[in-house]
mmCIF file of C-alpha atoms and ligand atoms in Angstrom:
data_model
loop_
_atom_site.group_PDB
_atom_site.id
_atom_site.type_symbol
_atom_site.label_atom_id
_atom_site.label_comp_id
_atom_site.label_asym_id
_atom_site.label_seq_id
_atom_site.Cartn_x
_atom_site.Cartn_y
_atom_site.Cartn_z
ATOM 1 C CA MET A 1 5.828 -7.332 -9.874
ATOM 2 C CA GLY A 2 4.012 -5.887 -13.595
ATOM 3 C CA GLY A 3 6.054 -5.568 -16.535
ATOM 4 C CA VAL A 4 6.637 -2.012 -16.213
ATOM 5 C CA ASN A 5 7.522 -2.634 -13.057
ATOM 6 C CA ARG A 6 10.318 -4.728 -13.662
ATOM 7 C CA THR A 7 11.610 -2.059 -16.738
ATOM 8 C CA ARG A 8 11.693 0.523 -14.007
ATOM 9 C CA ALA A 9 13.741 -1.731 -11.929
ATOM 10 C CA GLN A 10 16.497 -2.169 -14.946
ATOM 11 C CA SER A 11 16.605 1.710 -15.357
ATOM 12 C CA GLY A 12 17.658 2.941 -11.859
ATOM 13 C CA VAL A 13 14.557 3.342 -9.766
ATOM 14 C CA SER A 14 13.120 -0.283 -8.387
ATOM 15 C CA VAL A 15 9.710 -1.052 -5.759
ATOM 16 C CA SER A 16 10.507 -4.104 -4.465
ATOM 17 C CA THR A 17 7.765 -6.254 -2.492
ATOM 18 C CA GLY A 18 10.395 -7.760 0.175
ATOM 19 C CA GLY A 19 13.996 -8.068 2.334
ATOM 20 C CA ARG A 20 16.118 -5.013 1.565
ATOM 21 C CA ALA A 21 18.100 -4.618 -1.413
ATOM 22 C CA GLY A 22 21.627 -5.914 -1.363
ATOM 23 C CA ALA A 23 24.630 -3.727 -1.590
ATOM 24 C CA ASN A 24 25.548 -3.928 -5.633
ATOM 25 C CA LEU A 25 25.996 -1.704 -8.154
ATOM 26 C CA GLY A 26 22.296 -1.603 -8.698
ATOM 27 C CA ALA A 27 21.106 -1.250 -5.824
ATOM 28 C CA VAL A 28 23.250 1.884 -4.847
ATOM 29 C CA ARG A 29 22.018 3.764 -8.466
ATOM 30 C CA SER A 30 18.419 2.433 -6.913
ATOM 31 C CA HIS A 31 19.159 4.309 -4.106
ATOM 32 C CA ASN A 32 20.900 7.124 -5.961
ATOM 33 C CA ALA A 33 18.031 7.754 -7.995
ATOM 34 C CA ALA A 34 15.709 7.252 -5.301
ATOM 35 C CA LEU A 35 17.208 10.198 -3.664
ATOM 36 C CA VAL A 36 17.341 12.511 -6.593
ATOM 37 C CA LEU A 37 13.658 11.551 -7.053
ATOM 38 C CA GLY A 38 12.620 12.493 -3.230
ATOM 39 C CA LEU A 39 14.556 15.869 -3.344
ATOM 40 C CA LEU A 40 12.537 16.292 -6.777
ATOM 41 C CA ARG A 41 9.229 16.156 -4.440
ATOM 42 C CA ASP A 42 10.539 18.050 -2.287
ATOM 43 C CA ALA A 43 11.230 20.819 -4.696
ATOM 44 C CA GLY A 44 7.538 20.577 -5.238
ATOM 45 C CA ALA A 45 6.301 22.761 -9.195
ATOM 46 C CA GLU A 46 9.664 25.472 -8.478
ATOM 47 C CA GLY A 47 12.212 22.530 -9.553
ATOM 48 C CA ILE A 48 15.930 21.852 -8.379
ATOM 49 C CA SER A 49 18.843 22.473 -10.179
ATOM 50 C CA ARG A 50 21.080 20.033 -11.231
ATOM 51 C CA LEU A 51 23.218 21.784 -9.545
ATOM 52 C CA GLU A 52 21.466 21.613 -6.537
ATOM 53 C CA LEU A 53 21.114 18.114 -6.916
ATOM 54 C CA ALA A 54 24.594 16.915 -7.253
ATOM 55 C CA GLU A 55 25.399 19.750 -4.212
ATOM 56 C CA ARG A 56 22.430 18.006 -1.707
ATOM 57 C CA THR A 57 22.826 14.051 -2.539
ATOM 58 C CA GLY A 58 27.010 14.005 -2.582
ATOM 59 C CA LEU A 59 26.446 12.633 -5.705
ATOM 60 C CA THR A 60 28.914 13.724 -9.109
ATOM 61 C CA PRO A 61 27.522 16.289 -11.612
ATOM 62 C CA GLN A 62 28.213 13.582 -14.100
ATOM 63 C CA ALA A 63 26.167 11.595 -11.633
ATOM 64 C CA VAL A 64 23.764 13.436 -11.120
ATOM 65 C CA SER A 65 23.260 13.918 -14.781
ATOM 66 C CA LYS A 66 22.981 10.240 -15.499
ATOM 67 C CA ILE A 67 20.427 10.186 -13.131
ATOM 68 C CA THR A 68 17.727 13.158 -14.214
ATOM 69 C CA ALA A 69 18.264 11.545 -17.607
ATOM 70 C CA ARG A 70 17.020 8.574 -17.284
ATOM 71 C CA LEU A 71 14.348 9.842 -14.740
ATOM 72 C CA ARG A 72 13.302 12.264 -17.797
ATOM 73 C CA GLU A 73 12.977 9.114 -20.130
ATOM 74 C CA GLN A 74 10.983 7.144 -17.674
ATOM 75 C CA GLY A 75 8.745 10.231 -17.352
ATOM 76 C CA PHE A 76 9.917 10.912 -13.708
ATOM 77 C CA ALA A 77 10.935 14.309 -14.240
ATOM 78 C CA ALA A 78 9.849 17.222 -16.121
ATOM 79 C CA GLN A 79 12.120 20.444 -17.285
ATOM 80 C CA ALA A 80 10.403 22.963 -14.574
ATOM 81 C CA GLY A 81 12.226 26.186 -16.435
ATOM 82 C CA ARG A 82 15.605 27.577 -16.237
ATOM 83 C CA ARG A 83 16.558 29.906 -13.234
ATOM 84 C CA ALA A 84 19.070 32.789 -14.073
ATOM 85 C CA SER A 85 22.740 32.063 -12.535
ATOM 86 C CA THR A 86 25.440 34.123 -11.527
ATOM 87 C CA GLY A 87 28.450 33.922 -14.331
ATOM 88 C CA GLY A 88 27.733 31.229 -16.627
ATOM 89 C CA LYS A 89 24.682 29.907 -18.702
ATOM 90 C CA PRO A 90 21.410 29.846 -17.463
ATOM 91 C CA ARG A 91 20.118 26.792 -15.271
ATOM 92 C CA THR A 92 17.767 24.026 -16.724
ATOM 93 C CA VAL A 93 15.532 23.199 -13.375
ATOM 94 C CA LEU A 94 14.213 20.140 -13.314
ATOM 95 C CA ARG A 95 10.790 18.955 -11.191
ATOM 96 C CA LEU A 96 8.376 15.592 -10.345
ATOM 97 C CA VAL A 97 5.773 14.537 -12.750
ATOM 98 C CA PRO A 98 3.079 13.285 -10.100
ATOM 99 C CA GLU A 99 0.684 12.353 -12.858
ATOM 100 C CA ALA A 100 3.533 9.619 -13.671
ATOM 101 C CA GLY A 101 3.753 7.131 -11.195
ATOM 102 C CA HIS A 102 0.126 6.113 -8.858
ATOM 103 C CA ALA A 103 -0.414 3.712 -5.904
ATOM 104 C CA VAL A 104 -3.468 2.857 -4.113
ATOM 105 C CA GLY A 105 -3.622 2.026 -0.380
ATOM 106 C CA VAL A 106 -6.253 0.094 0.985
ATOM 107 C CA HIS A 107 -8.005 0.063 4.607
ATOM 108 C CA LEU A 108 -9.227 -2.616 5.990
ATOM 109 C CA ASP A 109 -11.191 -2.623 9.439
ATOM 110 C CA ARG A 110 -13.468 -4.657 10.528
ATOM 111 C CA ASP A 111 -16.027 -3.504 9.085
ATOM 112 C CA GLU A 112 -15.724 -0.889 6.133
ATOM 113 C CA LEU A 113 -13.224 -0.697 3.375
ATOM 114 C CA ARG A 114 -11.668 3.009 1.782
ATOM 115 C CA ALA A 115 -8.950 2.755 -0.953
ATOM 116 C CA VAL A 116 -7.631 5.785 -2.350
ATOM 117 C CA LEU A 117 -5.778 6.300 -5.519
ATOM 118 C CA VAL A 118 -2.651 8.533 -5.127
ATOM 119 C CA ASP A 119 0.502 10.254 -7.632
ATOM 120 C CA LEU A 120 3.900 10.388 -6.758
ATOM 121 C CA ASP A 121 3.267 13.517 -4.651
ATOM 122 C CA GLY A 122 0.417 11.292 -2.707
ATOM 123 C CA ALA A 123 -2.993 13.473 -3.628
ATOM 124 C CA VAL A 124 -5.735 11.623 -3.632
ATOM 125 C CA VAL A 125 -6.479 11.227 -7.489
ATOM 126 C CA ALA A 126 -9.654 9.224 -6.650
ATOM 127 C CA GLN A 127 -11.510 7.385 -3.450
ATOM 128 C CA ARG A 128 -13.640 5.030 -2.893
ATOM 129 C CA ARG A 129 -15.198 3.203 0.001
ATOM 130 C CA ALA A 130 -17.490 -0.484 0.777
ATOM 131 C CA GLU A 131 -18.771 -1.911 3.334
ATOM 132 C CA LEU A 132 -17.402 -5.427 4.913
ATOM 133 C CA ASP A 133 -17.313 -7.990 7.121
ATOM 134 C CA LEU A 134 -14.046 -8.767 8.201
ATOM 135 C CA GLY A 135 -15.108 -11.815 9.794
ATOM 136 C CA ALA A 136 -16.945 -12.947 6.407
ATOM 137 C CA GLY A 137 -14.418 -15.001 5.551
ATOM 138 C CA ALA A 138 -11.296 -14.153 2.854
ATOM 139 C CA THR A 139 -12.984 -15.601 -0.431
ATOM 140 C CA THR A 140 -15.904 -12.768 0.642
ATOM 141 C CA VAL A 141 -13.255 -9.981 1.485
ATOM 142 C CA LEU A 142 -11.077 -10.688 -1.206
ATOM 143 C CA GLY A 143 -13.854 -10.452 -3.644
ATOM 144 C CA VAL A 144 -14.669 -6.877 -2.104
ATOM 145 C CA LEU A 145 -11.293 -5.170 -2.163
ATOM 146 C CA ALA A 146 -10.114 -6.624 -5.820
ATOM 147 C CA ARG A 147 -13.318 -5.551 -6.652
ATOM 148 C CA ALA A 148 -12.742 -1.834 -4.764
ATOM 149 C CA VAL A 149 -9.001 -1.719 -6.482
ATOM 150 C CA GLU A 150 -10.236 -2.270 -9.536
ATOM 151 C CA GLU A 151 -12.996 -0.165 -9.953
ATOM 152 C CA LEU A 152 -10.725 2.815 -8.479
ATOM 153 C CA VAL A 153 -8.296 2.138 -11.291
ATOM 154 C CA GLY A 154 -10.314 1.318 -13.703
ATOM 155 C CA GLN A 155 -12.478 4.517 -13.599
ATOM 156 C CA ALA A 156 -9.471 6.728 -13.279
ATOM 157 C CA LEU A 157 -6.410 5.285 -14.771
ATOM 158 C CA GLY A 158 -8.182 2.344 -17.407
ATOM 159 C CA LEU A 159 -7.115 -0.923 -16.935
ATOM 160 C CA GLY A 160 -5.079 -3.409 -20.044
ATOM 161 C CA ASP A 161 -7.734 -4.862 -22.911
ATOM 162 C CA ASP A 162 -8.171 -7.804 -20.601
ATOM 163 C CA GLY A 163 -9.534 -5.650 -17.266
ATOM 164 C CA ALA A 164 -6.330 -6.217 -15.664
ATOM 165 C CA LEU A 165 -4.328 -3.629 -13.135
ATOM 166 C CA ALA A 166 -1.088 -4.251 -14.355
ATOM 167 C CA GLY A 167 -2.929 -2.893 -17.644
ATOM 168 C CA ALA A 168 -2.888 0.270 -16.129
ATOM 169 C CA ALA A 169 0.852 1.557 -16.643
ATOM 170 C CA THR A 170 1.712 4.247 -14.265
ATOM 171 C CA LEU A 171 0.379 2.018 -10.989
ATOM 172 C CA LEU A 172 3.130 1.199 -8.674
ATOM 173 C CA GLY A 173 1.067 -1.190 -6.243
ATOM 174 C CA VAL A 174 -1.367 -1.479 -3.684
ATOM 175 C CA GLY A 175 -0.425 -1.272 -0.029
ATOM 176 C CA VAL A 176 -2.626 -2.954 2.222
ATOM 177 C CA ALA A 177 -3.129 -1.339 6.192
ATOM 178 C CA LEU A 178 -5.626 -3.667 8.528
ATOM 179 C CA PRO A 179 -5.508 -4.448 12.150
ATOM 180 C CA GLY A 180 -2.876 -6.767 13.173
ATOM 181 C CA PRO A 181 -0.659 -8.806 14.472
ATOM 182 C CA LEU A 182 0.847 -9.355 11.340
ATOM 183 C CA ASP A 183 3.923 -10.072 9.656
ATOM 184 C CA HIS A 184 4.680 -6.761 7.109
ATOM 185 C CA VAL A 185 8.161 -8.906 5.664
ATOM 186 C CA ARG A 186 6.407 -11.745 4.217
ATOM 187 C CA GLY A 187 2.808 -10.542 4.323
ATOM 188 C CA VAL A 188 0.990 -13.307 6.155
ATOM 189 C CA LEU A 189 -1.244 -11.963 9.167
ATOM 190 C CA HIS A 190 -1.500 -13.256 12.656
ATOM 191 C CA ARG A 191 -4.172 -13.665 14.999
ATOM 192 C CA VAL A 192 -6.237 -10.478 14.479
ATOM 193 C CA THR A 193 -8.133 -9.465 17.583
ATOM 194 C CA GLY A 194 -11.689 -10.862 17.078
ATOM 195 C CA PHE A 195 -11.191 -12.537 14.026
ATOM 196 C CA PRO A 196 -8.946 -15.479 14.899
ATOM 197 C CA GLU A 197 -9.748 -17.059 11.317
ATOM 198 C CA TRP A 198 -7.158 -15.188 9.757
ATOM 199 C CA ASP A 199 -4.399 -16.346 11.697
ATOM 200 C CA GLY A 200 -1.254 -17.905 9.009
ATOM 201 C CA PHE A 201 -3.133 -15.895 5.893
ATOM 202 C CA ALA A 202 -0.678 -15.187 3.201
ATOM 203 C CA LEU A 203 -2.671 -11.802 2.546
ATOM 204 C CA ARG A 204 0.321 -10.646 0.469
ATOM 205 C CA ASP A 205 1.001 -13.505 -1.364
ATOM 206 C CA VAL A 206 -2.722 -14.206 -2.460
ATOM 207 C CA LEU A 207 -3.525 -10.402 -2.939
ATOM 208 C CA GLN A 208 -0.067 -9.998 -5.627
ATOM 209 C CA ALA A 209 -1.479 -13.462 -7.377
ATOM 210 C CA ARG A 210 -4.786 -12.227 -7.846
ATOM 211 C CA LEU A 211 -4.664 -8.535 -8.813
ATOM 212 C CA GLY A 212 -1.173 -9.197 -10.343
ATOM 213 C CA VAL A 213 0.594 -6.148 -8.977
ATOM 214 C CA ALA A 214 3.039 -5.426 -6.092
ATOM 215 C CA VAL A 215 1.090 -5.996 -3.124
ATOM 216 C CA VAL A 216 2.752 -4.247 0.525
ATOM 217 C CA VAL A 217 0.348 -5.211 3.760
ATOM 218 C CA ASP A 218 1.225 -3.591 6.844
ATOM 219 C CA LYS A 219 -0.520 -2.865 10.013
ATOM 220 C CA ASP A 220 -3.405 0.229 10.162
ATOM 221 C CA THR A 221 -1.707 1.438 12.385
ATOM 222 C CA ASN A 222 2.023 1.639 10.875
ATOM 223 C CA ALA A 223 0.477 2.802 7.742
ATOM 224 C CA ALA A 224 -0.806 5.628 9.963
ATOM 225 C CA ALA A 225 2.117 7.232 10.632
ATOM 226 C CA LEU A 226 3.966 6.812 7.793
ATOM 227 C CA GLY A 227 1.248 8.170 5.857
ATOM 228 C CA LEU A 228 2.211 11.168 9.377
ATOM 229 C CA SER A 229 5.788 10.798 9.081
ATOM 230 C CA VAL A 230 6.270 11.621 4.885
ATOM 231 C CA ARG A 231 3.345 14.337 5.538
ATOM 232 C CA GLY A 232 6.005 16.009 8.437
ATOM 233 C CA GLU A 233 3.379 16.335 10.753
ATOM 234 C CA GLY A 234 5.055 15.094 14.048
ATOM 235 C CA GLY A 235 7.864 16.553 12.985
ATOM 236 C CA SER A 236 11.109 14.950 11.696
ATOM 237 C CA GLY A 237 11.712 13.749 15.152
ATOM 238 C CA SER A 238 10.654 10.800 17.183
ATOM 239 C CA PHE A 239 6.316 10.439 18.336
ATOM 240 C CA ALA A 240 3.398 7.841 18.687
ATOM 241 C CA TYR A 241 0.511 7.520 16.344
ATOM 242 C CA LEU A 242 -2.663 6.334 18.590
ATOM 243 C CA HIS A 243 -5.441 4.893 16.853
ATOM 244 C CA LEU A 244 -8.460 4.082 18.759
ATOM 245 C CA GLY A 245 -12.071 2.853 16.693
ATOM 246 C CA THR A 246 -13.135 -0.784 16.821
ATOM 247 C CA GLY A 247 -10.044 -1.719 18.852
ATOM 248 C CA LEU A 248 -7.149 0.182 19.833
ATOM 249 C CA GLY A 249 -3.470 0.200 18.572
ATOM 250 C CA ALA A 250 -0.310 2.805 18.066
ATOM 251 C CA GLY A 251 2.376 3.531 15.282
ATOM 252 C CA LEU A 252 6.045 4.225 16.368
ATOM 253 C CA VAL A 253 7.787 6.894 13.960
ATOM 254 C CA ILE A 254 11.329 7.178 16.164
ATOM 255 C CA GLY A 255 14.063 9.068 14.957
ATOM 256 C CA GLY A 256 12.126 9.865 11.467
ATOM 257 C CA SER A 257 11.386 6.139 10.940
ATOM 258 C CA VAL A 258 8.505 3.710 11.513
ATOM 259 C CA HIS A 259 9.591 1.594 14.070
ATOM 260 C CA ARG A 260 7.860 -2.047 13.521
ATOM 261 C CA GLY A 261 10.534 -3.880 15.475
ATOM 262 C CA ALA A 262 12.511 -7.483 14.974
ATOM 263 C CA ARG A 263 9.014 -9.249 13.801
ATOM 264 C CA THR A 264 7.363 -6.310 12.866
ATOM 265 C CA GLY A 265 5.664 -6.988 15.910
ATOM 266 C CA ALA A 266 6.007 -3.518 17.629
ATOM 267 C CA GLY A 267 3.065 -1.241 17.937
ATOM 268 C CA GLU A 268 0.589 -4.286 19.505
ATOM 269 C CA PHE A 269 -0.426 -0.575 22.809
ATOM 270 C CA GLY A 270 -4.267 -1.947 22.887
ATOM 271 C CA HIS A 271 -2.723 -5.616 24.704
ATOM 272 C CA GLN A 272 -0.165 -3.678 27.317
ATOM 273 C CA VAL A 273 -1.766 -4.799 30.878
ATOM 274 C CA ILE A 274 -2.585 -2.048 32.902
ATOM 275 C CA GLN A 275 -4.544 -3.234 35.081
ATOM 276 C CA LEU A 276 -3.993 -6.859 36.534
ATOM 277 C CA ASP A 277 -7.185 -9.728 37.317
ATOM 278 C CA GLY A 278 -8.508 -6.591 35.130
ATOM 279 C CA PRO A 279 -12.049 -7.253 32.988
ATOM 280 C CA LEU A 280 -11.575 -10.248 30.316
ATOM 281 C CA CYS A 281 -9.897 -9.380 26.961
ATOM 282 C CA GLU A 282 -10.537 -10.456 24.075
ATOM 283 C CA CYS A 283 -7.288 -11.515 23.406
ATOM 284 C CA GLY A 284 -7.332 -13.402 26.550
ATOM 285 C CA ASN A 285 -5.607 -11.725 28.470
ATOM 286 C CA ARG A 286 -7.026 -9.396 31.527
ATOM 287 C CA GLY A 287 -6.946 -5.466 31.849
ATOM 288 C CA CYS A 288 -5.344 -4.753 28.911
ATOM 289 C CA VAL A 289 -5.572 -1.106 27.618
ATOM 290 C CA GLU A 290 -7.898 -1.993 24.930
ATOM 291 C CA VAL A 291 -10.597 -3.807 27.009
ATOM 292 C CA LEU A 292 -10.957 -0.857 29.669
ATOM 293 C CA CYS A 293 -10.824 1.799 26.904
ATOM 294 C CA LEU A 294 -13.512 0.168 24.750
ATOM 295 C CA GLY A 295 -15.540 -0.545 27.626
ATOM 296 C CA ALA A 296 -15.559 3.176 28.839
ATOM 297 C CA VAL A 297 -16.436 3.736 25.391
ATOM 298 C CA GLY A 298 -19.363 1.235 25.375
ATOM 299 C CA ARG A 299 -20.834 2.662 28.584
ATOM 300 C CA GLY A 300 -21.170 5.837 26.529
ATOM 301 C CA GLU A 301 -18.138 7.254 28.602
ATOM 302 C CA PRO A 302 -15.578 9.173 27.142
ATOM 303 C CA ALA A 303 -13.496 10.854 29.636
ATOM 304 C CA GLU A 304 -13.007 8.120 31.470
ATOM 305 C CA ALA A 305 -11.839 6.489 28.038
ATOM 306 C CA ALA A 306 -9.392 9.411 27.460
ATOM 307 C CA ARG A 307 -8.089 8.505 31.191
ATOM 308 C CA VAL A 308 -7.562 5.135 30.258
ATOM 309 C CA LEU A 309 -5.685 6.065 27.158
ATOM 310 C CA GLY A 310 -3.915 9.217 28.783
ATOM 311 C CA VAL A 311 -2.898 6.397 31.607
ATOM 312 C CA ALA A 312 -1.859 4.336 28.464
ATOM 313 C CA ALA A 313 0.036 6.928 26.589
ATOM 314 C CA ALA A 314 2.002 8.070 29.795
ATOM 315 C CA ASN A 315 3.739 4.487 29.841
ATOM 316 C CA LEU A 316 5.090 5.047 26.170
ATOM 317 C CA VAL A 317 6.133 8.506 26.388
ATOM 318 C CA GLY A 318 8.117 7.753 29.092
ATOM 319 C CA LEU A 319 9.644 4.628 27.939
ATOM 320 C CA LEU A 320 10.024 6.263 24.641
ATOM 321 C CA ASP A 321 10.356 9.515 24.941
ATOM 322 C CA ILE A 322 8.984 10.739 22.138
ATOM 323 C CA ASP A 323 8.527 14.941 20.839
ATOM 324 C CA ALA A 324 4.181 14.152 20.052
ATOM 325 C CA VAL A 325 1.384 11.941 21.122
ATOM 326 C CA LEU A 326 -1.059 12.055 18.368
ATOM 327 C CA LEU A 327 -5.079 10.558 18.328
ATOM 328 C CA GLY A 328 -6.854 9.524 15.385
ATOM 329 C CA GLY A 329 -9.856 6.726 14.538
ATOM 330 C CA ARG A 330 -13.141 6.604 14.322
ATOM 331 C CA THR A 331 -14.258 7.138 18.178
ATOM 332 C CA VAL A 332 -11.593 9.405 18.540
ATOM 333 C CA ALA A 333 -13.168 11.052 15.440
ATOM 334 C CA GLY A 334 -16.450 10.676 17.204
ATOM 335 C CA ALA A 335 -15.331 13.454 20.377
ATOM 336 C CA PRO A 336 -12.040 14.855 19.250
ATOM 337 C CA GLN A 337 -11.401 17.745 22.076
ATOM 338 C CA VAL A 338 -12.148 15.023 25.314
ATOM 339 C CA TYR A 339 -9.624 12.869 24.145
ATOM 340 C CA VAL A 340 -7.157 15.468 23.367
ATOM 341 C CA ARG A 341 -7.963 17.394 27.082
ATOM 342 C CA GLY A 342 -8.310 13.690 28.683
ATOM 343 C CA VAL A 343 -4.573 12.469 27.267
ATOM 344 C CA GLY A 344 -3.192 15.212 27.961
ATOM 345 C CA ASP A 345 -3.835 16.344 31.805
ATOM 346 C CA VAL A 346 -2.499 12.729 32.316
ATOM 347 C CA LEU A 347 1.086 13.380 29.939
ATOM 348 C CA ALA A 348 1.045 17.538 32.215
ATOM 349 C CA ALA A 349 0.485 15.763 35.879
ATOM 350 C CA ARG A 350 3.507 13.355 35.287
ATOM 351 C CA ALA A 351 5.396 16.106 33.541
ATOM 352 C CA ARG A 352 4.513 17.566 36.805
ATOM 353 C CA ARG A 353 5.353 15.364 39.701
ATOM 354 C CA GLU A 354 8.148 14.396 37.525
ATOM 355 C CA GLY A 355 9.599 18.407 36.717
ATOM 356 C CA MET A 356 10.171 17.380 32.897
ATOM 357 C CA PRO A 357 11.848 20.410 31.818
ATOM 358 C CA GLY A 358 10.017 21.678 28.561
ATOM 359 C CA GLY A 359 6.651 20.669 30.790
ATOM 360 C CA ALA A 360 3.476 18.389 28.891
ATOM 361 C CA VAL A 361 4.194 16.023 25.529
ATOM 362 C CA PRO A 362 1.457 17.738 23.225
ATOM 363 C CA VAL A 363 -1.069 16.061 22.406
ATOM 364 C CA ARG A 364 -2.710 16.483 19.166
ATOM 365 C CA VAL A 365 -5.932 14.795 16.806
ATOM 366 C CA ALA A 366 -3.593 13.669 13.941
ATOM 367 C CA GLN A 367 -5.114 15.754 10.599
ATOM 368 C CA GLY A 368 -6.092 13.123 7.341
ATOM 369 C CA GLY A 369 -9.189 12.350 8.610
ATOM 370 C CA GLU A 370 -10.877 9.319 8.024
ATOM 371 C CA GLY A 371 -8.342 8.871 5.031
ATOM 372 C CA LEU A 372 -5.148 8.650 7.119
ATOM 373 C CA VAL A 373 -4.771 4.602 7.412
ATOM 374 C CA ALA A 374 -5.566 4.252 3.451
ATOM 375 C CA GLU A 375 -3.324 7.191 2.202
ATOM 376 C CA GLY A 376 -0.423 5.977 4.666
ATOM 377 C CA ALA A 377 -1.177 2.353 2.880
ATOM 378 C CA ALA A 378 -0.381 4.235 -0.509
ATOM 379 C CA GLN A 379 3.039 5.344 1.318
ATOM 380 C CA LEU A 380 4.274 1.844 1.481
ATOM 381 C CA LEU A 381 4.647 2.001 -2.314
ATOM 382 C CA LEU A 382 5.702 5.592 -2.771
ATOM 383 C CA GLY A 383 7.613 5.313 -0.118
ATOM 384 C CA ARG A 384 10.475 2.283 -1.414
ATOM 385 C CA LEU A 385 10.027 4.291 -4.732
ATOM 386 C CA PHE A 386 11.734 7.548 -2.701
ATOM 387 C CA GLY A 387 14.601 5.661 -0.571
ATOM 388 C CA ARG A 388 12.309 5.187 2.485
ATOM 389 C CA GLY A 389 14.048 2.708 4.311
ATOM 390 C CA ASP A 390 10.487 2.107 6.773
ATOM 391 C CA ALA A 391 7.960 1.594 3.909
HETATM 392 ZN ZN1 LIG B 401 -5.955 -7.900 25.568
#
């Protein structure tokens, strides 16, 4: 973690790079500061008064004043104006300063890299794209990644005199999203389907040492689901984000939080077996959703691919009783209506059979386009700043 971030941690807002904060006074203060920061963000340019902050957080006005004074000193909050109040003097209204902090989100796909720089509001400030072969070996892949991030940040924010990322004063860190399975807490990769050479690679620690800033690693599908949840796209409840690109995976949001499971291995949707003794999958099993779905895509039969995806989605809906199914990824982007209709038809048939009250679970294309995963990866850093426990 860079010096700037450490200073912020001491003064109440922390971005931790692993594990959960303990229940000590410092952590409580951090949590309250994060709550206040989140409310400032949600209030937008219009701002929010200290009294409203106290009401919404349940903190005392004195505690809120201390926190907002610190946030203003650090440059995270600013006065948005004054608002008339009944009786007493006009209330000062505060707002978030979006440009006070930035995060990089990187989407490492099997054949390309996308990197975005976002501000505290999650708005994209700069982005770049590079060709990449995820199987080219760690040295090559990390070289492409480091160069892309340094160029992105260097052009938008400027680097230190020594060209180091840590010299970018407002940079909170880098979130990296890639195909799983992987260990999100330790930042260690497992056997990425098709690229077994990454098994056991400590991506977070290696990148943190190389870039000199905080790094968080997660599956591409979880990053996308987090980004969608932050934007409120899946509602405040539960949804599944199904990503069909060069592989097939799912990001699950249950009760407003990304669900990763005990070993952060949840969401391995693509390797659910739906055909016993079916075709051999790259994972070593037979009849996985992924091998059947990608097989249909390869044969130029998107309607059949959508039907396979729909059957697997119906299993998920039956298991988790979620509110919505969101579709994304390059393959879906190539024929969005075919996939929405195909998956929707299977879910509708299931709802009719079971007489589900309210009908079938809605299916739609996730908004956010090709930057969805990279922007979600940046939220792995921002979410922690705003007190999201699932970032
Ligand atoms: Zn498989």
